[in-house]
Structure formats: structure tokens, C-alpha cells
Amino acid sequence: MRFEMVDVFANGAFSGNPVAVVLDADDIDPALFPQITRWFNLSETTFLLRPTHPDADYRARIFTLEREMPFAGHPTLGSCQAWLSTGGQPKRDGVVVQECGAGLVQIRQDAEDPARLSFKAPPLIKNGPVEGETLDRIVGQLRLDPAQIVSASWADNGPGWVAILMDSAEAVLAVEPQRHSPSRMDVGLVGPHCEGGEVGFELRAFFTDAFGAVVEDPVTGSLNASVAQWLRSSGRVSSGYRAAQGTRIGREGRVDIDYAGDDTWVGGQVRTMFTGHSADWD
């Protein structure tokens, strides 16, 4: 069993979000996928298999520590990087097609910077305003100041995200959430930086683990994708931008958003940091 440890959306070594990618997983008992994921103990581990769709280059199954995901952003780019770095050859020039639970996802490699990969954001499964009891619960769990909330919307492209727009990046960075939630939570906060800086928006992503602990994710491709779609559809942005994430937990994630026609592309630097293979086990 070969595997790679890939740093995604990094702005320097070990500054992004790591993902473990297990290659040639067709010969592994799928019942072991969750166990291997828990052993790696990263937010996600992916398993690459032969595709079942004729247009796909490979198939990825994406696992968190508690469940399988139909789609996730940084595991998608990490999987593509591992596939390419171990000899994968796409069927179409310049575009890699990943098959996953959400369907087919296109990934492109920058011709001038091979370490830069971008995925085409999948359509939202659920959108629309978040109000009433759901919003009140989130406000309480994250200890948000309602006066600083500009808008809230479902922004679910697989993980179940709720996106909350705050009035500033400073408001996002100041949030100190409760450390335990009695109910499941997948919430992204976004706030604008002052114009003219390196980044346009600051994001933070919070979710609950299997024990109800509130965890902050370092850099989240799926959230950045759905937030970018929401900001554009609501008329708050009209051109691409760079987002920062992971600031409060010592990371320096950078996510670049590019709009091409009706499509939203989410990209950044993706690098293999470690490669290896398993020892014999039974």
C-alpha cells in the first residue's frame, strides 16, 4: 500500500491543510478505510481506486474521522496531486477528472506553476437563508455578536455547511466558540478585509467531531467553494479574490477564487510532503 501526505492550500511549507492519500486502494478491504483514516488521525484521508465512469481518470473515496463524504475540497486537490505525482496521465490535456460521491469533479493544473491546482466547484445541494432556531443555535454555540452578522445562508456542497457573513475580517478572527456542542455543527464564518491588502476575505470553519467537540479546520476547500458561489450570486463580489484561513490556529492557508463564465474555480498551492508505503500486516 503506497501513500502520500500532501499539504493543500499552503503559503509555505507545512502551512496548509494536510491530507493522507492512499493509492492503489482497490486491493484493500473497504471495511478498513474508516479504520485506516482514524489511524492517520487527520481531518480527512482519501483512497484512490480505478474509476467506474468512462470520463473519469480515477475514483476517490473521502473519509473523515467519523464518516464518508461525497465531496471535500482539500482532499480533492490532495488526491489529484498524489495521482499525478505517481504517474497518473489524464485522458484530457490540462484537465484531470475525479470521480467521487458527488459525481465528476474537474481539476486543472497551472501550466506555469505545476504546484498550483484548482477544482471546479460542484453545484450546491442546499442553499437559501438560515433563520430562526437554527441561526439562534449557531449564534449561541459560536458566541457570535448578532450585530456583526450581515447575512447567513445554507452553502452545502456535501459536508453540510452553513455560511455566515460577518461585517469584517476582524470580527471573524475575534470569535471564541464554545468548545462543545450538543448538536452537529458545520459552520463557516467569512468577513472582508480592507481593500488593497493581500487577501480579500478571512474564513474560519468549525465542525463537531464524533464526541461533540468543536474543531476548527485549518483550510477548507469545500467551504471556500460554496462561500465563493454565495458571494457571487448575492452580488457581493463580481471578480475573483484570495481568501485566508487558519490564521487563528497557526496556519497560513491561501485559497484563490477564479470565476470563469458561470463556473467557480477554487485553487492554491498543493505539495507532496512525505511519501511511503505500508509494512506487511494482516
Short mmCIF file of N, CA, C and O in Angstrom, two decimals, residues 103-202:
data_model
loop_
_atom_site.label_atom_id
_atom_site.label_comp_id
_atom_site.label_asym_id
_atom_site.label_seq_id
_atom_site.Cartn_x
_atom_site.Cartn_y
_atom_site.Cartn_z
N GLY A 103 -20.15 12.93 -7.80
CA GLY A 103 -20.12 12.86 -9.25
C GLY A 103 -18.72 13.10 -9.79
O GLY A 103 -17.73 12.71 -9.17
N LEU A 104 -18.63 13.76 -10.94
CA LEU A 104 -17.35 14.05 -11.58
C LEU A 104 -16.93 15.48 -11.25
O LEU A 104 -17.71 16.42 -11.40
N VAL A 105 -15.69 15.63 -10.81
CA VAL A 105 -15.13 16.93 -10.46
C VAL A 105 -13.92 17.19 -11.33
O VAL A 105 -13.00 16.36 -11.40
N GLN A 106 -13.92 18.34 -12.01
CA GLN A 106 -12.79 18.70 -12.86
C GLN A 106 -11.72 19.42 -12.05
O GLN A 106 -12.02 20.26 -11.19
N ILE A 107 -10.46 19.09 -12.34
CA ILE A 107 -9.31 19.71 -11.68
C ILE A 107 -8.33 20.13 -12.76
O ILE A 107 -8.07 19.36 -13.69
N ARG A 108 -7.81 21.34 -12.65
CA ARG A 108 -6.84 21.80 -13.65
C ARG A 108 -5.52 22.13 -12.96
O ARG A 108 -5.48 22.56 -11.81
N GLN A 109 -4.44 21.93 -13.71
CA GLN A 109 -3.09 22.21 -13.23
C GLN A 109 -2.57 23.43 -13.95
O GLN A 109 -2.67 23.53 -15.18
N ASP A 110 -2.03 24.39 -13.21
CA ASP A 110 -1.49 25.60 -13.80
C ASP A 110 -0.31 25.26 -14.68
O ASP A 110 0.65 24.61 -14.24
N ALA A 111 -0.34 25.70 -15.93
CA ALA A 111 0.72 25.37 -16.87
C ALA A 111 2.05 26.00 -16.46
O ALA A 111 3.11 25.43 -16.72
N GLU A 112 2.02 27.16 -15.82
CA GLU A 112 3.24 27.85 -15.43
C GLU A 112 3.71 27.45 -14.03
O GLU A 112 4.88 27.62 -13.70
N ASP A 113 2.81 26.95 -13.22
CA ASP A 113 3.15 26.55 -11.85
C ASP A 113 2.48 25.21 -11.56
O ASP A 113 1.35 25.15 -11.08
N PRO A 114 3.17 24.10 -11.83
CA PRO A 114 2.56 22.78 -11.64
C PRO A 114 2.12 22.48 -10.21
O PRO A 114 1.31 21.57 -10.00
N ALA A 115 2.66 23.22 -9.24
CA ALA A 115 2.27 23.00 -7.85
C ALA A 115 0.93 23.64 -7.52
O ALA A 115 0.42 23.48 -6.41
N ARG A 116 0.36 24.33 -8.48
CA ARG A 116 -0.91 25.01 -8.25
C ARG A 116 -2.03 24.23 -8.95
O ARG A 116 -2.01 24.04 -10.16
N LEU A 117 -2.99 23.77 -8.16
CA LEU A 117 -4.13 23.03 -8.67
C LEU A 117 -5.42 23.76 -8.29
O LEU A 117 -5.49 24.42 -7.25
N SER A 118 -6.46 23.61 -9.14
CA SER A 118 -7.76 24.21 -8.87
C SER A 118 -8.85 23.20 -9.22
O SER A 118 -8.73 22.48 -10.21
N PHE A 119 -9.91 23.18 -8.43
CA PHE A 119 -11.06 22.34 -8.77
C PHE A 119 -12.25 23.22 -9.13
O PHE A 119 -12.41 24.33 -8.62
N LYS A 120 -13.07 22.69 -10.03
CA LYS A 120 -14.32 23.36 -10.40
C LYS A 120 -15.36 23.06 -9.34
O LYS A 120 -15.67 21.90 -9.07
N ALA A 121 -15.87 24.11 -8.72
CA ALA A 121 -16.80 23.92 -7.61
C ALA A 121 -18.06 23.19 -8.06
O ALA A 121 -18.67 23.57 -9.06
N PRO A 122 -18.45 22.15 -7.34
CA PRO A 122 -19.69 21.45 -7.68
C PRO A 122 -20.90 22.30 -7.31
O PRO A 122 -20.79 23.23 -6.50
N PRO A 123 -22.07 22.01 -7.88
CA PRO A 123 -23.27 22.78 -7.52
C PRO A 123 -23.66 22.55 -6.07
O PRO A 123 -23.36 21.51 -5.48
N LEU A 124 -24.33 23.53 -5.51
CA LEU A 124 -24.79 23.41 -4.14
C LEU A 124 -25.94 22.42 -4.05
O LEU A 124 -26.81 22.38 -4.91
N ILE A 125 -25.92 21.63 -2.99
CA ILE A 125 -27.02 20.71 -2.70
C ILE A 125 -28.16 21.45 -2.02
O ILE A 125 -29.34 21.17 -2.24
N LYS A 126 -27.79 22.43 -1.19
CA LYS A 126 -28.78 23.19 -0.44
C LYS A 126 -28.30 24.61 -0.29
O LYS A 126 -27.13 24.86 0.06
N ASN A 127 -29.18 25.58 -0.56
CA ASN A 127 -28.86 26.97 -0.33
C ASN A 127 -30.10 27.68 0.22
O ASN A 127 -31.11 27.04 0.49
N GLY A 128 -30.00 28.97 0.40
CA GLY A 128 -31.13 29.72 0.95
C GLY A 128 -30.84 30.20 2.36
O GLY A 128 -29.92 29.73 3.03
N PRO A 129 -31.62 31.17 2.84
CA PRO A 129 -31.37 31.80 4.15
C PRO A 129 -31.44 30.81 5.31
O PRO A 129 -32.21 29.84 5.28
N VAL A 130 -30.65 31.08 6.32
CA VAL A 130 -30.70 30.36 7.58
C VAL A 130 -31.29 31.31 8.62
O VAL A 130 -30.74 32.39 8.85
N GLU A 131 -32.38 30.91 9.22
CA GLU A 131 -33.06 31.80 10.14
C GLU A 131 -33.55 31.03 11.36
O GLU A 131 -33.32 29.82 11.49
N GLY A 132 -34.23 31.74 12.23
CA GLY A 132 -34.94 31.13 13.34
C GLY A 132 -34.07 30.33 14.29
O GLY A 132 -32.96 30.74 14.64
N GLU A 133 -34.57 29.17 14.68
CA GLU A 133 -33.92 28.35 15.70
C GLU A 133 -32.53 27.90 15.28
O GLU A 133 -31.61 27.87 16.11
N THR A 134 -32.36 27.56 13.99
CA THR A 134 -31.05 27.10 13.52
C THR A 134 -30.00 28.19 13.67
O THR A 134 -28.90 27.95 14.19
N LEU A 135 -30.32 29.40 13.23
CA LEU A 135 -29.37 30.50 13.35
C LEU A 135 -29.13 30.86 14.81
O LEU A 135 -27.98 31.11 15.21
N ASP A 136 -30.18 30.86 15.63
CA ASP A 136 -30.01 31.17 17.05
C ASP A 136 -29.07 30.17 17.71
O ASP A 136 -28.24 30.55 18.56
N ARG A 137 -29.21 28.89 17.35
CA ARG A 137 -28.35 27.87 17.93
C ARG A 137 -26.89 28.10 17.55
O ARG A 137 -25.99 28.00 18.39
N ILE A 138 -26.64 28.41 16.27
CA ILE A 138 -25.27 28.66 15.82
C ILE A 138 -24.68 29.88 16.51
O ILE A 138 -23.52 29.87 16.95
N VAL A 139 -25.48 30.95 16.62
CA VAL A 139 -25.00 32.16 17.28
C VAL A 139 -24.59 31.86 18.72
O VAL A 139 -23.55 32.33 19.20
N GLY A 140 -25.38 31.03 19.39
CA GLY A 140 -25.04 30.68 20.77
C GLY A 140 -23.82 29.80 20.87
O GLY A 140 -22.95 30.01 21.73
N GLN A 141 -23.71 28.81 19.98
CA GLN A 141 -22.59 27.88 20.03
C GLN A 141 -21.26 28.57 19.73
O GLN A 141 -20.23 28.27 20.33
N LEU A 142 -21.29 29.50 18.78
CA LEU A 142 -20.05 30.18 18.40
C LEU A 142 -19.84 31.49 19.15
O LEU A 142 -18.83 32.16 18.96
N ARG A 143 -20.80 31.85 19.98
CA ARG A 143 -20.72 33.10 20.76
C ARG A 143 -20.56 34.30 19.83
O ARG A 143 -19.69 35.15 20.04
N LEU A 144 -21.40 34.37 18.82
CA LEU A 144 -21.33 35.46 17.86
C LEU A 144 -22.10 36.67 18.37
O LEU A 144 -23.09 36.54 19.10
N ASP A 145 -21.66 37.84 17.95
CA ASP A 145 -22.39 39.07 18.22
C ASP A 145 -23.38 39.28 17.08
O ASP A 145 -22.97 39.53 15.94
N PRO A 146 -24.69 39.16 17.33
CA PRO A 146 -25.66 39.30 16.25
C PRO A 146 -25.54 40.61 15.48
O PRO A 146 -25.85 40.67 14.28
N ALA A 147 -25.05 41.66 16.15
CA ALA A 147 -24.92 42.95 15.48
C ALA A 147 -23.84 42.93 14.40
O ALA A 147 -23.83 43.80 13.51
N GLN A 148 -22.95 41.94 14.45
CA GLN A 148 -21.87 41.85 13.47
C GLN A 148 -22.21 40.90 12.32
O GLN A 148 -21.41 40.74 11.40
N ILE A 149 -23.39 40.26 12.37
CA ILE A 149 -23.79 39.34 11.30
C ILE A 149 -24.48 40.11 10.20
O ILE A 149 -25.47 40.80 10.43
N VAL A 150 -23.95 39.98 8.98
CA VAL A 150 -24.54 40.64 7.82
C VAL A 150 -25.59 39.76 7.16
O VAL A 150 -26.67 40.21 6.79
N SER A 151 -25.29 38.46 7.02
CA SER A 151 -26.20 37.53 6.37
C SER A 151 -25.79 36.11 6.73
O SER A 151 -24.64 35.86 7.12
N ALA A 152 -26.72 35.18 6.58
CA ALA A 152 -26.45 33.76 6.82
C ALA A 152 -27.19 32.94 5.78
O ALA A 152 -28.34 33.24 5.43
N SER A 153 -26.53 31.89 5.28
CA SER A 153 -27.12 31.09 4.22
C SER A 153 -26.63 29.65 4.31
O SER A 153 -25.50 29.39 4.74
N TRP A 154 -27.49 28.73 3.90
CA TRP A 154 -27.01 27.38 3.64
C TRP A 154 -26.06 27.43 2.45
O TRP A 154 -26.34 28.11 1.46
N ALA A 155 -24.95 26.74 2.56
CA ALA A 155 -23.95 26.70 1.49
C ALA A 155 -23.39 25.29 1.42
O ALA A 155 -22.19 25.06 1.55
N ASP A 156 -24.29 24.35 1.23
CA ASP A 156 -23.96 22.93 1.35
C ASP A 156 -23.64 22.33 -0.01
O ASP A 156 -24.50 22.25 -0.88
N ASN A 157 -22.40 21.89 -0.18
CA ASN A 157 -22.00 21.17 -1.39
C ASN A 157 -21.53 19.75 -1.06
O ASN A 157 -20.80 19.13 -1.82
N GLY A 158 -21.95 19.29 0.09
CA GLY A 158 -21.59 17.93 0.52
C GLY A 158 -21.43 17.81 2.01
O GLY A 158 -22.11 17.01 2.66
N PRO A 159 -20.55 18.61 2.63
CA PRO A 159 -20.35 18.50 4.08
C PRO A 159 -21.52 19.02 4.90
O PRO A 159 -21.65 18.64 6.08
N GLY A 160 -22.35 19.92 4.36
CA GLY A 160 -23.47 20.46 5.12
C GLY A 160 -23.27 21.86 5.64
O GLY A 160 -23.89 22.25 6.64
N TRP A 161 -22.45 22.66 5.00
CA TRP A 161 -22.06 23.97 5.51
C TRP A 161 -23.21 24.97 5.62
O TRP A 161 -24.06 25.08 4.75
N VAL A 162 -23.17 25.73 6.70
CA VAL A 162 -23.90 26.98 6.85
C VAL A 162 -22.85 28.08 6.82
O VAL A 162 -21.84 28.00 7.54
N ALA A 163 -23.03 29.10 5.98
CA ALA A 163 -22.08 30.20 5.87
C ALA A 163 -22.67 31.45 6.52
O ALA A 163 -23.84 31.78 6.29
N ILE A 164 -21.86 32.11 7.32
CA ILE A 164 -22.28 33.33 7.99
C ILE A 164 -21.31 34.44 7.62
O ILE A 164 -20.10 34.34 7.86
N LEU A 165 -21.84 35.50 7.02
CA LEU A 165 -21.03 36.66 6.64
C LEU A 165 -21.03 37.65 7.79
O LEU A 165 -22.08 38.13 8.22
N MET A 166 -19.82 37.93 8.30
CA MET A 166 -19.65 38.92 9.35
C MET A 166 -19.26 40.26 8.72
O MET A 166 -18.91 40.33 7.54
N ASP A 167 -19.29 41.32 9.51
CA ASP A 167 -19.05 42.64 8.93
C ASP A 167 -17.58 42.95 8.68
O ASP A 167 -17.26 43.94 8.02
N SER A 168 -16.67 42.12 9.19
CA SER A 168 -15.24 42.37 8.97
C SER A 168 -14.43 41.12 9.24
O SER A 168 -14.89 40.20 9.94
N ALA A 169 -13.22 41.10 8.70
CA ALA A 169 -12.30 40.01 8.99
C ALA A 169 -11.94 40.00 10.47
O ALA A 169 -11.76 38.93 11.08
N GLU A 170 -11.85 41.20 11.07
CA GLU A 170 -11.51 41.29 12.49
C GLU A 170 -12.57 40.62 13.35
O GLU A 170 -12.26 39.97 14.36
N ALA A 171 -13.84 40.76 12.96
CA ALA A 171 -14.92 40.11 13.71
C ALA A 171 -14.81 38.60 13.61
O ALA A 171 -15.06 37.88 14.59
N VAL A 172 -14.43 38.11 12.45
CA VAL A 172 -14.25 36.66 12.27
C VAL A 172 -13.12 36.15 13.16
O VAL A 172 -13.25 35.13 13.84
N LEU A 173 -12.00 36.85 13.15
CA LEU A 173 -10.83 36.41 13.91
C LEU A 173 -11.04 36.51 15.41
O LEU A 173 -10.37 35.81 16.18
N ALA A 174 -11.97 37.34 15.85
CA ALA A 174 -12.19 37.55 17.29
C ALA A 174 -13.10 36.48 17.89
O ALA A 174 -13.21 36.41 19.12
N VAL A 175 -13.74 35.65 17.08
CA VAL A 175 -14.71 34.68 17.60
C VAL A 175 -14.03 33.64 18.50
O VAL A 175 -13.00 33.07 18.14
N GLU A 176 -14.63 33.43 19.66
CA GLU A 176 -14.17 32.40 20.61
C GLU A 176 -15.34 31.46 20.88
O GLU A 176 -16.17 31.72 21.75
N PRO A 177 -15.44 30.35 20.14
CA PRO A 177 -16.62 29.49 20.26
C PRO A 177 -16.62 28.66 21.53
O PRO A 177 -15.59 28.49 22.20
N GLN A 178 -17.81 28.15 21.87
CA GLN A 178 -17.87 27.12 22.89
C GLN A 178 -17.11 25.90 22.39
O GLN A 178 -17.04 25.65 21.18
N ARG A 179 -16.55 25.15 23.30
CA ARG A 179 -15.71 24.01 22.91
C ARG A 179 -16.47 22.71 22.80
O ARG A 179 -15.89 21.68 22.44
N HIS A 180 -17.76 22.74 23.09
CA HIS A 180 -18.57 21.53 22.95
C HIS A 180 -19.94 21.93 22.45
O HIS A 180 -20.48 22.98 22.83
N SER A 181 -20.51 21.11 21.57
CA SER A 181 -21.83 21.37 21.03
C SER A 181 -22.70 20.13 21.21
O SER A 181 -22.29 19.02 20.86
N PRO A 182 -23.91 20.29 21.74
CA PRO A 182 -24.79 19.14 21.92
C PRO A 182 -25.38 18.63 20.61
O PRO A 182 -25.93 17.53 20.55
N SER A 183 -25.27 19.41 19.54
CA SER A 183 -25.80 19.01 18.23
C SER A 183 -24.75 19.23 17.16
O SER A 183 -23.80 20.01 17.34
N ARG A 184 -24.91 18.55 16.03
CA ARG A 184 -23.93 18.63 14.95
C ARG A 184 -23.86 20.04 14.40
O ARG A 184 -24.87 20.73 14.28
N MET A 185 -22.64 20.46 14.03
CA MET A 185 -22.44 21.80 13.51
C MET A 185 -21.38 21.78 12.42
O MET A 185 -20.30 21.20 12.58
N ASP A 186 -21.68 22.38 11.28
CA ASP A 186 -20.72 22.60 10.20
C ASP A 186 -20.93 24.04 9.73
O ASP A 186 -21.80 24.31 8.89
N VAL A 187 -20.14 24.96 10.27
CA VAL A 187 -20.38 26.38 10.06
C VAL A 187 -19.10 27.06 9.58
O VAL A 187 -18.02 26.82 10.11
N GLY A 188 -19.26 27.91 8.58
CA GLY A 188 -18.15 28.72 8.09
C GLY A 188 -18.42 30.19 8.32
O GLY A 188 -19.52 30.68 8.04
N LEU A 189 -17.44 30.89 8.85
CA LEU A 189 -17.52 32.34 9.02
C LEU A 189 -16.67 33.01 7.97
O LEU A 189 -15.56 32.54 7.66
N VAL A 190 -17.15 34.11 7.42
CA VAL A 190 -16.40 34.85 6.41
C VAL A 190 -16.57 36.34 6.67
O VAL A 190 -17.65 36.80 7.04
N GLY A 191 -15.48 37.07 6.53
CA GLY A 191 -15.53 38.52 6.73
C GLY A 191 -14.54 39.21 5.82
O GLY A 191 -13.44 38.68 5.56
N PRO A 192 -14.88 40.38 5.29
CA PRO A 192 -13.99 41.09 4.37
C PRO A 192 -12.83 41.77 5.06
O PRO A 192 -12.97 42.33 6.15
N HIS A 193 -11.65 41.71 4.42
CA HIS A 193 -10.51 42.53 4.82
C HIS A 193 -10.64 43.90 4.17
O HIS A 193 -11.44 44.09 3.24
N CYS A 194 -9.85 44.83 4.64
CA CYS A 194 -9.82 46.15 4.00
C CYS A 194 -9.30 46.01 2.57
O CYS A 194 -8.45 45.16 2.29
N GLU A 195 -9.81 46.83 1.68
CA GLU A 195 -9.40 46.77 0.28
C GLU A 195 -7.92 47.11 0.13
O GLU A 195 -7.36 47.90 0.89
N GLY A 196 -7.29 46.48 -0.86
CA GLY A 196 -5.91 46.76 -1.16
C GLY A 196 -4.90 45.86 -0.49
O GLY A 196 -3.70 45.98 -0.74
N GLY A 197 -5.35 44.94 0.35
CA GLY A 197 -4.44 44.04 1.02
C GLY A 197 -4.18 42.78 0.22
O GLY A 197 -4.69 42.60 -0.90
N GLU A 198 -3.40 41.86 0.81
CA GLU A 198 -3.05 40.62 0.12
C GLU A 198 -4.26 39.74 -0.10
O GLU A 198 -4.38 39.07 -1.12
N VAL A 199 -5.17 39.72 0.86
CA VAL A 199 -6.35 38.86 0.77
C VAL A 199 -7.62 39.69 0.88
O VAL A 199 -7.64 40.75 1.51
N GLY A 200 -8.68 39.17 0.26
CA GLY A 200 -9.94 39.88 0.28
C GLY A 200 -10.85 39.47 1.43
O GLY A 200 -11.63 40.29 1.94
N PHE A 201 -10.78 38.18 1.85
CA PHE A 201 -11.66 37.68 2.88
C PHE A 201 -10.90 36.78 3.84
O PHE A 201 -9.93 36.13 3.46
N GLU A 202 -11.39 36.76 5.08
CA GLU A 202 -10.89 35.84 6.10
C GLU A 202 -11.98 34.82 6.38
O GLU A 202 -13.16 35.18 6.55
#
